[in-house]
CSV table of C-alpha atoms and ligand atoms in Angstrom, one decimal:
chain,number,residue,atom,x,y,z
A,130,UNK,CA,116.7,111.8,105.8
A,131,UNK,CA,116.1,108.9,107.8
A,132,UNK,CA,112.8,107.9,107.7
A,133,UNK,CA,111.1,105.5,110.3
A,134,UNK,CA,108.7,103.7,107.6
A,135,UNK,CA,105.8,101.7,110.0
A,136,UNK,CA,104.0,99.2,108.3
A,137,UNK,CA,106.8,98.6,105.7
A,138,UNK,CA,106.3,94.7,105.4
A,139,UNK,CA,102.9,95.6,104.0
A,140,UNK,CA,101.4,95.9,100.6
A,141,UNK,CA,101.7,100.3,100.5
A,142,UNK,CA,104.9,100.5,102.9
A,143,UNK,CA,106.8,97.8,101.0
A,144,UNK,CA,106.6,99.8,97.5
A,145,UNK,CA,107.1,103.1,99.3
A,146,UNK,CA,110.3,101.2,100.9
A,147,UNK,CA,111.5,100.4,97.7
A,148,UNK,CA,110.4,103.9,95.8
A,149,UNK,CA,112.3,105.9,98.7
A,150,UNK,CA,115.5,103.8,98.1
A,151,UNK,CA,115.1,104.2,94.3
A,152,UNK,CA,114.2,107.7,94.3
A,153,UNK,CA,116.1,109.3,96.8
A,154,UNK,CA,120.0,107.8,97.2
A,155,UNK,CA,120.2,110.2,99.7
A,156,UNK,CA,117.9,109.0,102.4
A,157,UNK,CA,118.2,105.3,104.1
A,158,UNK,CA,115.0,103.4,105.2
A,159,UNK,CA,113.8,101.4,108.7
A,160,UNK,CA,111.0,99.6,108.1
A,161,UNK,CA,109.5,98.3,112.0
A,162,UNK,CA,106.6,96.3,111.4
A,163,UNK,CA,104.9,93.9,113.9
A,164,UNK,CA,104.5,91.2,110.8
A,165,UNK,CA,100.8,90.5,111.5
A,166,UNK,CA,99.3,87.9,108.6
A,167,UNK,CA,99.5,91.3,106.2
A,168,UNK,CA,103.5,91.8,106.8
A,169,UNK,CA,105.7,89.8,104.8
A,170,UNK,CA,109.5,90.0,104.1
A,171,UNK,CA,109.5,88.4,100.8
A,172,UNK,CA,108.1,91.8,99.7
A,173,UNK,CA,110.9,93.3,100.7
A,174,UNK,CA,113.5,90.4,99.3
A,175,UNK,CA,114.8,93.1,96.5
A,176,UNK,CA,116.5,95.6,99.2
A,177,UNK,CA,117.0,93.5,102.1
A,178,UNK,CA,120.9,93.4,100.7
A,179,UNK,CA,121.1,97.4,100.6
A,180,UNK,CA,123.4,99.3,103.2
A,181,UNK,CA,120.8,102.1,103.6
A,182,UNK,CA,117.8,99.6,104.7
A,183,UNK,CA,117.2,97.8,107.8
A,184,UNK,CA,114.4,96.1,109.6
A,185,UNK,CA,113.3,96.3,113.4
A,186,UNK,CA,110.4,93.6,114.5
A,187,UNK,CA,108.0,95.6,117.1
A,188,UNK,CA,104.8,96.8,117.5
A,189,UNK,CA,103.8,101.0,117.8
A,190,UNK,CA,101.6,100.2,120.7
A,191,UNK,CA,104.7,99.5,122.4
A,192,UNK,CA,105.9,102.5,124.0
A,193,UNK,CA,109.4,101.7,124.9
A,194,UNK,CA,109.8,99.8,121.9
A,195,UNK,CA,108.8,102.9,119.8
A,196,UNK,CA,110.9,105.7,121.6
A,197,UNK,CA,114.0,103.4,121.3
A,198,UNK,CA,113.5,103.4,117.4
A,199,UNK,CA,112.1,107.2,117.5
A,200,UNK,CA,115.8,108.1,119.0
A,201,UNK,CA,117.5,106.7,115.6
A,202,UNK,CA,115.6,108.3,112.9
A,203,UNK,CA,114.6,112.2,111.6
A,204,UNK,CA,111.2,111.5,109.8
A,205,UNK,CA,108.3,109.3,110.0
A,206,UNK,CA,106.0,107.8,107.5
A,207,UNK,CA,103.5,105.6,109.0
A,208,UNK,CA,101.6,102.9,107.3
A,209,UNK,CA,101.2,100.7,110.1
A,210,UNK,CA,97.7,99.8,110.7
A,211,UNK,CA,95.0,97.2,110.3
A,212,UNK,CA,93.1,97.6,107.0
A,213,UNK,CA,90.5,95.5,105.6
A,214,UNK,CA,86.9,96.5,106.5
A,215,UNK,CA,85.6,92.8,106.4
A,216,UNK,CA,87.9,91.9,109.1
A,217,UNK,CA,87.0,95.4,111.0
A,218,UNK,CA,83.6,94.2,110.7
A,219,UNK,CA,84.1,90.8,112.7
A,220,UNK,CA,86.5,92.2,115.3
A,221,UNK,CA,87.3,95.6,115.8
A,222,UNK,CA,89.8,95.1,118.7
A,223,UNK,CA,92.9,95.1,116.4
A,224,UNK,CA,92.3,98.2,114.6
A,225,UNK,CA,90.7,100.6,117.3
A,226,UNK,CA,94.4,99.6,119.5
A,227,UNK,CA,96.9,100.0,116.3
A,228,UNK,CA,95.2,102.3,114.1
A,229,UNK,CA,94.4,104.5,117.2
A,230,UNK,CA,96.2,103.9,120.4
A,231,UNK,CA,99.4,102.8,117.6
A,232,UNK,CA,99.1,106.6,115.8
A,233,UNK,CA,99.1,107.8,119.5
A,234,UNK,CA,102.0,106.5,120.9
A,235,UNK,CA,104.0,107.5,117.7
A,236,UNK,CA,103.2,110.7,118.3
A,237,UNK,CA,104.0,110.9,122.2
A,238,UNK,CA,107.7,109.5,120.7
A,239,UNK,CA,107.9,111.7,117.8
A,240,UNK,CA,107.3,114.8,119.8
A,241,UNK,CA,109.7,113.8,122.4
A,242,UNK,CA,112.3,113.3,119.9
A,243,UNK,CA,111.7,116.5,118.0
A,244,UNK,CA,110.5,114.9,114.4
A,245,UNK,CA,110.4,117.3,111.9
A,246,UNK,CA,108.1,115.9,110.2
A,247,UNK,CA,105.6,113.0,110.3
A,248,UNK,CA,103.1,111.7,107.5
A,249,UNK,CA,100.6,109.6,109.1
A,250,UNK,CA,98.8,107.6,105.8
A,251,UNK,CA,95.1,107.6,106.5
A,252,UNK,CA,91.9,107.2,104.2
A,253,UNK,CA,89.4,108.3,102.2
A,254,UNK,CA,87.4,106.1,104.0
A,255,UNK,CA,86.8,108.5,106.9
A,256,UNK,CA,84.9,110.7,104.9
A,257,UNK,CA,82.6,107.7,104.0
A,258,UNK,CA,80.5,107.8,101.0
A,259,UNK,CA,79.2,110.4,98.5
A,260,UNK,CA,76.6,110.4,96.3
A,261,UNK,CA,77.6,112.8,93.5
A,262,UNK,CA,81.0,115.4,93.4
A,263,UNK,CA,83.8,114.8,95.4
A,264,UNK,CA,85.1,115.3,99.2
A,265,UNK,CA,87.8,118.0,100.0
A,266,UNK,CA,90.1,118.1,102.7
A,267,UNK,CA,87.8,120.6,105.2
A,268,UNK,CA,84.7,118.2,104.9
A,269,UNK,CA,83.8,116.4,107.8
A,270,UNK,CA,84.9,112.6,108.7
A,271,UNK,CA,82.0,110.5,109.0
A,272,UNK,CA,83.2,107.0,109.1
A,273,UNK,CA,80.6,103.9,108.2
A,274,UNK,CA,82.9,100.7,109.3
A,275,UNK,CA,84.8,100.3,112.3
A,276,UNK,CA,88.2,100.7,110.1
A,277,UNK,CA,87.2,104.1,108.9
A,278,UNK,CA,85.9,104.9,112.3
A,279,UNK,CA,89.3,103.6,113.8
A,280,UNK,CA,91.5,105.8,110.9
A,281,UNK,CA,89.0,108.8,111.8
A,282,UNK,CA,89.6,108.6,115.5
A,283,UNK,CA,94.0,108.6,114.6
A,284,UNK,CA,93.2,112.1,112.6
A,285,UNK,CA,91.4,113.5,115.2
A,286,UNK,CA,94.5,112.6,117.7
A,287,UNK,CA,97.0,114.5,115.4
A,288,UNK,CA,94.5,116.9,115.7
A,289,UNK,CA,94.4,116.8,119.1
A,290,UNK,CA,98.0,117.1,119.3
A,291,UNK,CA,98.7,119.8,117.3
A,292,UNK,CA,96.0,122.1,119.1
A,293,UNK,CA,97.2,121.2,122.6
A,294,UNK,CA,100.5,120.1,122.2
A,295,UNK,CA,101.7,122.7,119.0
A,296,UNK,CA,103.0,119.3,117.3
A,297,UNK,CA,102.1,119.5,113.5
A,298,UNK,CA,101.9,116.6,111.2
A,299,UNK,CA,100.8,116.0,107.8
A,300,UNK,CA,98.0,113.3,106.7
A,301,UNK,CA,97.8,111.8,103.2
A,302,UNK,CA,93.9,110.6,102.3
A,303,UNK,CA,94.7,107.7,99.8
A,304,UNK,CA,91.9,106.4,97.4
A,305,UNK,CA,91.5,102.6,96.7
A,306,UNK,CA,95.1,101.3,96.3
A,307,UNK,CA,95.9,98.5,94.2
A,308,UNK,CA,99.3,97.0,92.1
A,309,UNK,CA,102.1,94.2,92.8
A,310,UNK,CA,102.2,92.2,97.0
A,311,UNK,CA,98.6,93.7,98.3
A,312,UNK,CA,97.6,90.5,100.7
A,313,UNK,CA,95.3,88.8,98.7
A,314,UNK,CA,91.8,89.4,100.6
A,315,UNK,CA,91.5,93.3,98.9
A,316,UNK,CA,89.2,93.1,95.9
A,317,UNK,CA,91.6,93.4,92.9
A,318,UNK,CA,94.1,90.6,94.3
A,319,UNK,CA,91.4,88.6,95.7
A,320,UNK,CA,89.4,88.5,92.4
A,321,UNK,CA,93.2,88.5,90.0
A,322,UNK,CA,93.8,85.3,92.3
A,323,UNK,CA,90.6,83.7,92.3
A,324,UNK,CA,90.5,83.9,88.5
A,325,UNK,CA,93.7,82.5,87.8
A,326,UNK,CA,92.2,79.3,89.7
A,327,UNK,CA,88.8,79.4,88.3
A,328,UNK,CA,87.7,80.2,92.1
A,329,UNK,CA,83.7,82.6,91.7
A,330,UNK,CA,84.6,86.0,92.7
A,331,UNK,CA,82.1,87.1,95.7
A,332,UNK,CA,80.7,90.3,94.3
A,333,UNK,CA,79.1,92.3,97.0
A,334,UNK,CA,75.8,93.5,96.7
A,335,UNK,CA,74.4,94.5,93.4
A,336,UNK,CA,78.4,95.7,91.8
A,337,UNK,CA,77.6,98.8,91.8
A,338,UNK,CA,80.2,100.5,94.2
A,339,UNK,CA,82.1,102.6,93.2
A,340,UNK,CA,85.6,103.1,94.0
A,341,UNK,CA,88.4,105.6,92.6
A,342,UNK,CA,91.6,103.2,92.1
A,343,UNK,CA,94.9,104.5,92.3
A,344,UNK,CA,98.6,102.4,91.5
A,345,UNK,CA,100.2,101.6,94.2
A,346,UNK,CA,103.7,104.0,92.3
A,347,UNK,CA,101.7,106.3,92.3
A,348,UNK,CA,100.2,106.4,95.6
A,349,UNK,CA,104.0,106.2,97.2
A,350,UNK,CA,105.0,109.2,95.1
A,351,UNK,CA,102.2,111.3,96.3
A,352,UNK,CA,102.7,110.6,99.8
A,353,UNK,CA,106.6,111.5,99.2
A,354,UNK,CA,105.5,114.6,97.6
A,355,UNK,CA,103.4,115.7,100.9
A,356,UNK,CA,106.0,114.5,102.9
A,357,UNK,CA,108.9,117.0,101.5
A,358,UNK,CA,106.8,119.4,99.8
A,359,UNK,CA,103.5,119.4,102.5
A,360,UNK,CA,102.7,121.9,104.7
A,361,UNK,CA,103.0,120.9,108.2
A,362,UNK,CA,99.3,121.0,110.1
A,363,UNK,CA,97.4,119.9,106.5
A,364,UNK,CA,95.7,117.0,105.3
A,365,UNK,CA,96.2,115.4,101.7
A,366,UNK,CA,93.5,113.7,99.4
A,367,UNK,CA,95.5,111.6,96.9
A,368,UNK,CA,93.1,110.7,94.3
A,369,UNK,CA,92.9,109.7,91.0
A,370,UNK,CA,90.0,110.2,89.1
A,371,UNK,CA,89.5,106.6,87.9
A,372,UNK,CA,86.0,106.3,89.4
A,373,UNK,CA,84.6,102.5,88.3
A,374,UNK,CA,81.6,100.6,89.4
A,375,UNK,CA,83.2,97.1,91.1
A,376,UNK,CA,81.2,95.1,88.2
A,377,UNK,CA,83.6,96.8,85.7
A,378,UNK,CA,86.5,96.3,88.4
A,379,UNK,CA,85.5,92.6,88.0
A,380,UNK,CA,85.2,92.6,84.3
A,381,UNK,CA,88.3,94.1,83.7
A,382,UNK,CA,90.5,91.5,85.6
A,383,UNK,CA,88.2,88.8,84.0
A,384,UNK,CA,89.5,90.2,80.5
A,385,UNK,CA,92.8,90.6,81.3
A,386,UNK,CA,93.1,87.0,82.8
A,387,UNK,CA,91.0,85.9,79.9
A,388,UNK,CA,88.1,84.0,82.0
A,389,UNK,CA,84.4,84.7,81.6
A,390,UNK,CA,81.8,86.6,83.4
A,391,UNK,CA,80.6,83.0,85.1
A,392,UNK,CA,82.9,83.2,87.5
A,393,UNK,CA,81.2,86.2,88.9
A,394,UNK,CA,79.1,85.2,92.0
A,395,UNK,CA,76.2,87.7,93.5
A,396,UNK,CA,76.8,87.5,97.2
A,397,UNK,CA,75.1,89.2,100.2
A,398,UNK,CA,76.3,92.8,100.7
A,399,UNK,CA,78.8,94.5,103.0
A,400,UNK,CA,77.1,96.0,106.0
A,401,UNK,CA,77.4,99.6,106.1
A,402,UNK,CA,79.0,99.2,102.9
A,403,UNK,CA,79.6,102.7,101.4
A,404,UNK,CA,77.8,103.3,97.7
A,405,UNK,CA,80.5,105.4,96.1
A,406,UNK,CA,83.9,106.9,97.1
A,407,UNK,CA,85.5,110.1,95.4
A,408,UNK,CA,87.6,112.4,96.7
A,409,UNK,CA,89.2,115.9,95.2
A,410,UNK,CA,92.8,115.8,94.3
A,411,UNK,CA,93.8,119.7,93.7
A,412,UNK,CA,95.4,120.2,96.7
A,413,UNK,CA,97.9,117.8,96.2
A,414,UNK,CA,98.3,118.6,92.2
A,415,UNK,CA,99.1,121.8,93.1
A,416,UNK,CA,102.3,120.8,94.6
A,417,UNK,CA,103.1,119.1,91.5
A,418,UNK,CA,102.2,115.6,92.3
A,419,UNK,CA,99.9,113.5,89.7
A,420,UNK,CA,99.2,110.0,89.0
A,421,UNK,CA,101.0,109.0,85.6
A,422,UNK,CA,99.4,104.8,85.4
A,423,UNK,CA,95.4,104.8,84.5
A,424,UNK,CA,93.0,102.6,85.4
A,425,UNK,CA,93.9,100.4,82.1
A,426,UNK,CA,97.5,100.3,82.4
A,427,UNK,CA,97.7,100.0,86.0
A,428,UNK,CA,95.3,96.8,86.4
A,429,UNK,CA,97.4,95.0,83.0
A,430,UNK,CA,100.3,95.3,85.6
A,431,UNK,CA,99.0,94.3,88.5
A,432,UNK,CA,97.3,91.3,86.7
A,433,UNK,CA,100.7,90.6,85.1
A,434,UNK,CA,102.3,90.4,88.0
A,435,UNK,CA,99.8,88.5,89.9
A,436,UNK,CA,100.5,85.5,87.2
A,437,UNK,CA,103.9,85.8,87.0
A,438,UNK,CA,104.1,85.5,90.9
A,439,UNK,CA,101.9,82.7,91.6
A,440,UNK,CA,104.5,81.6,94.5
A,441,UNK,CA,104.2,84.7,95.8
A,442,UNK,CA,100.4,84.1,96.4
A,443,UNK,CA,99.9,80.8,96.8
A,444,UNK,CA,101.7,80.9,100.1
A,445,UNK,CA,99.6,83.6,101.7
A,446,UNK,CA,96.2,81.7,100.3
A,447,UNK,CA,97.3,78.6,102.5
A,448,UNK,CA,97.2,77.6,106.0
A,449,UNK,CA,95.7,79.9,108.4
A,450,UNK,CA,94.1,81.7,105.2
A,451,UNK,CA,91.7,78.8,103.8
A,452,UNK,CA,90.0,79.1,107.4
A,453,UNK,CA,89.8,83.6,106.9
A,454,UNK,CA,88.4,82.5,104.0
A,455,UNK,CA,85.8,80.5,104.6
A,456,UNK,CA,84.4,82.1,107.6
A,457,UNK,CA,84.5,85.4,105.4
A,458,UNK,CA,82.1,84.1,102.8
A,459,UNK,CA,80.6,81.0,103.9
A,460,UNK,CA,77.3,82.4,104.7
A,461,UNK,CA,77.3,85.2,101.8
B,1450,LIG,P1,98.5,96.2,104.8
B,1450,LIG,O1,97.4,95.5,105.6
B,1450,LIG,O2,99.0,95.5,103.6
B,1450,LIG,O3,99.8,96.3,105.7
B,1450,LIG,C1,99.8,96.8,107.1
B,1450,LIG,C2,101.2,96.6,107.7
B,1450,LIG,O4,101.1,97.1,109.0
B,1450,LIG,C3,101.6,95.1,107.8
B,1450,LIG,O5,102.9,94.9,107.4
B,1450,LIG,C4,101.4,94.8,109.3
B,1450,LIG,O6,102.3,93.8,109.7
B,1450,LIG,C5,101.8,96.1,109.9
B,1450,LIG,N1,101.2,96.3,111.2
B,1450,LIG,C6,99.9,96.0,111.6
B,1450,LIG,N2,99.8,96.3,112.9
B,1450,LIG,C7,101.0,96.8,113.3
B,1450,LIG,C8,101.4,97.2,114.6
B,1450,LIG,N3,100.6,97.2,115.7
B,1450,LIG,N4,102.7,97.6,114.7
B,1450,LIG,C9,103.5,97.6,113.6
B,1450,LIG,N5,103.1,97.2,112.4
B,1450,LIG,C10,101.9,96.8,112.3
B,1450,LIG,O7,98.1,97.7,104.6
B,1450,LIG,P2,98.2,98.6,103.3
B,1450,LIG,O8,97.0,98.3,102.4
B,1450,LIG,O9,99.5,98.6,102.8
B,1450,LIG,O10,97.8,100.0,104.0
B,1450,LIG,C11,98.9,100.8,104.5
B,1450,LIG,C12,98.3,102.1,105.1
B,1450,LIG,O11,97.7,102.8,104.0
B,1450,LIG,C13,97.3,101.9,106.2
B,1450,LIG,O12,97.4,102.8,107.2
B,1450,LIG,C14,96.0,102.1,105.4
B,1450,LIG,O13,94.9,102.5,106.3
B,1450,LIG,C15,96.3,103.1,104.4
B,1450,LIG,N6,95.6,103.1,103.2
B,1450,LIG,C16,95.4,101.9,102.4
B,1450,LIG,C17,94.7,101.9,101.2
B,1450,LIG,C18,94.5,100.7,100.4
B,1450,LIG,O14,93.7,100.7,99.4
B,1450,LIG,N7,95.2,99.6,100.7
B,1450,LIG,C19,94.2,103.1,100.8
B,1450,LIG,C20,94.4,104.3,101.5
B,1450,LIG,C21,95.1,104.3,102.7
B,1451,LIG,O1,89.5,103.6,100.0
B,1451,LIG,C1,90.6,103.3,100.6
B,1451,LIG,C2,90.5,102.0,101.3
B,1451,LIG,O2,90.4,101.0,100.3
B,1451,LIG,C3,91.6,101.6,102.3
B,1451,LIG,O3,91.6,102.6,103.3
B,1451,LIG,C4,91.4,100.2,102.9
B,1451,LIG,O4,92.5,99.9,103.7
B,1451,LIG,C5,91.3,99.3,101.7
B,1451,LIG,O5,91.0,98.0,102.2
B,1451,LIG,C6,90.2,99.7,100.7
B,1451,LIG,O6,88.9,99.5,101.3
B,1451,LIG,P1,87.6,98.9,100.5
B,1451,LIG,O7,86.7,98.4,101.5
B,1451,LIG,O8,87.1,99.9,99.5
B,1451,LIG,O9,88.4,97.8,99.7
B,1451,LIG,P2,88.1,96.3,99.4
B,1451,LIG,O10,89.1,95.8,98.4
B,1451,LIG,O11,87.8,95.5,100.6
B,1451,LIG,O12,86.7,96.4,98.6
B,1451,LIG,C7,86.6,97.2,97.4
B,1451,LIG,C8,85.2,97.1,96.9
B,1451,LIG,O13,85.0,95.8,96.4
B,1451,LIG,C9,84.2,97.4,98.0
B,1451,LIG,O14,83.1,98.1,97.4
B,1451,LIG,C10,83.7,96.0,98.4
B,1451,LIG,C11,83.9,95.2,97.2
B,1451,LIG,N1,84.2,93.8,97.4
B,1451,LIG,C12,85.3,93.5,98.2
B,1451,LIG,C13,85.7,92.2,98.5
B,1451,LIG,C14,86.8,91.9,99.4
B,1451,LIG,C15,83.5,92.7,96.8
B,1451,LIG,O15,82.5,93.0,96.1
B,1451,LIG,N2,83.9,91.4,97.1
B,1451,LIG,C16,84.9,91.1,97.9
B,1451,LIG,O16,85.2,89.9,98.1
């Protein structure tokens, strides 16, 4: 295969650019990206050498742009979106014309060019939040931030599509993704950073959101898995089952960095902030896919590597980011 990867300077697209060159030394990689503050090519550093990859700079609102790359590839995977709900809360401009209008224009491309198939990587976030047992892939979206609502509204296009048009894709519905070059403003490398630096850690509301954190491996391999094994037309929860409150999210990453709880720092909540994520992962187990690094494990790594890559970090937390920052939580 070769697979049009969108959003592959990115924290999920850069470890499923590397996992698809690792796993499969059959299929070759281009990764087009725009490079917005979340892309970054030092996350692709390790393959930037190998035959099989390559890189094209655009943007998928760009029509002409997209149906000259469309023409070159077989398969698409696209991660390409804006992500973080904060920022979705101060402007939604960005994300209702990528994470929408983007999705649509890949599809007008991919259809033209006969794609076989197409994963589009959306959320668990469009089903917004649930108070006890867990969402399958028939329930309803109903999206609480302008993100979700903006991923929601891309689903219903593919939808859209495939009823009017006959073009099938799949969908993968990842849980809370965390692990190694995730832009530091998510909660895990935001609070892994902060503690290394002895910076508070702005806890939301009372802590006691709950979130069901997946490893970023593992998250890549179960997108793979829909992508070759999926049926066309379906949707995919990938969960995995590691449902914690974001006080013991905090606590854990104070452990493993060895700081103490007073660096935790109550701050006003999230609007619309959703109480408790959880989504069912049997459809997707059933084509053999599972996540193999727990809760544990996967944060030891993730906290490992955000120490031994300080560089890495402290780059992205200067300039342009001090000012994100401190707008963000000024007034919290
Ligand atoms: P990210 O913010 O780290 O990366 C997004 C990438 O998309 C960046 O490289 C950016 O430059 C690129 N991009 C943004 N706008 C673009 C445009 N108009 N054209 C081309 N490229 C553009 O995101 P992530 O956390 O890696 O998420 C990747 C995908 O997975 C997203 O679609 C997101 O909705 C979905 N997802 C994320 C999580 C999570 O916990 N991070 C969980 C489930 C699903
Ligand atoms: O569930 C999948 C989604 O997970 C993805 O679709 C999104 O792209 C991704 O950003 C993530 O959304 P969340 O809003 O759940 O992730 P975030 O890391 O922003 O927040 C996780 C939890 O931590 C949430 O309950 C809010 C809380 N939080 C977050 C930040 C940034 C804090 O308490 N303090 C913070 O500073």
């Amino acid at each position: 295969m070769r697979i049009l990867v969108t959003g592959g300077a990115g924290f999920i697209g850069s470890n499923y650019c590397r996992f698809v060159l690792r796993e499969h030394p059959e299929d070759e990689v281009v990764n087009f990206d725009k490079l917005t503050y979340a892309g970054n090519l030092e996350n692709l550093r390790e393959v930037e050498g190998d035959g099989r990859y390559s890189f094209v700079r655009g943007d998928i609102c760009d029509e002409k742009v997209v149906e000259g790359v469309m023409g070159e590839v077989d398969t698409v995977v696209n991660f390409a979106a804006e992500t973080h709900v904060d920022r979705s809360i101060q402007h939604a401009g960005a994300f209702v014309d990528t994470d929408i209008k983007g999705l649509y224009v890949l599809l007008g491309a991919a259809r033209k060019h006969d794609i076989g198939r197409f994963v589009h990587v959306s959320t668990d976030e469009v089903y917004g939040s649930i108070e006890s047992g867990s969402f399958k892939e028939e329930d309803a979206p109903s999206p609480s931030s302008p993100y979700a609502a903006s991923k929601a509204g891309a689903e219903l296009m593919a939808k859209a599509y495939e009823r009017t048009f006959g073009y099938q894709i799949l969908i993968t519905r990842g849980a809370n993704t965390y692990g190694p070059y995730q832009y530091p403003e998510k909660v895990v490398s935001l609070f892994a950073t902060n503690a290394l630096d002895d910076i508070e850690l702005p806890l939301y509301g009372d802590g006691m959101n709950v979130r069901d954190w997946l490893y970023v491996d593992d998250h890549c391999a179960g997108i793979d898995v829909v992508l070759r094994e999926g049926v066309l037309g379906e949707a995919y929860n990938v969960g995995s089952d590691q449902e914690r409150t974001n006080l013991e999210l905090t606590r854990e990453i104070l452990k493993l960095v060895g700081k103490g709880e007073e660096l935790i720092k109550y701050v006003k909540d999230r609007p619309g902030h959703d109480r408790r994520y959880s989504i069912d992962g049997s459809k997707l187990r059933a084509l053999g896919w599972q996540p193999r690094v727990g809760f544990e494990e996967g944060m030891k790594r993730t906290v490992g590597w955000y120490r031994e890559n300080e560089a890495w970090w402290r780059r992205l937390k200067d300039g342009s980011y001090r000012q994100y920052y401190e707008e963000m939580y000024a007034n919290r």
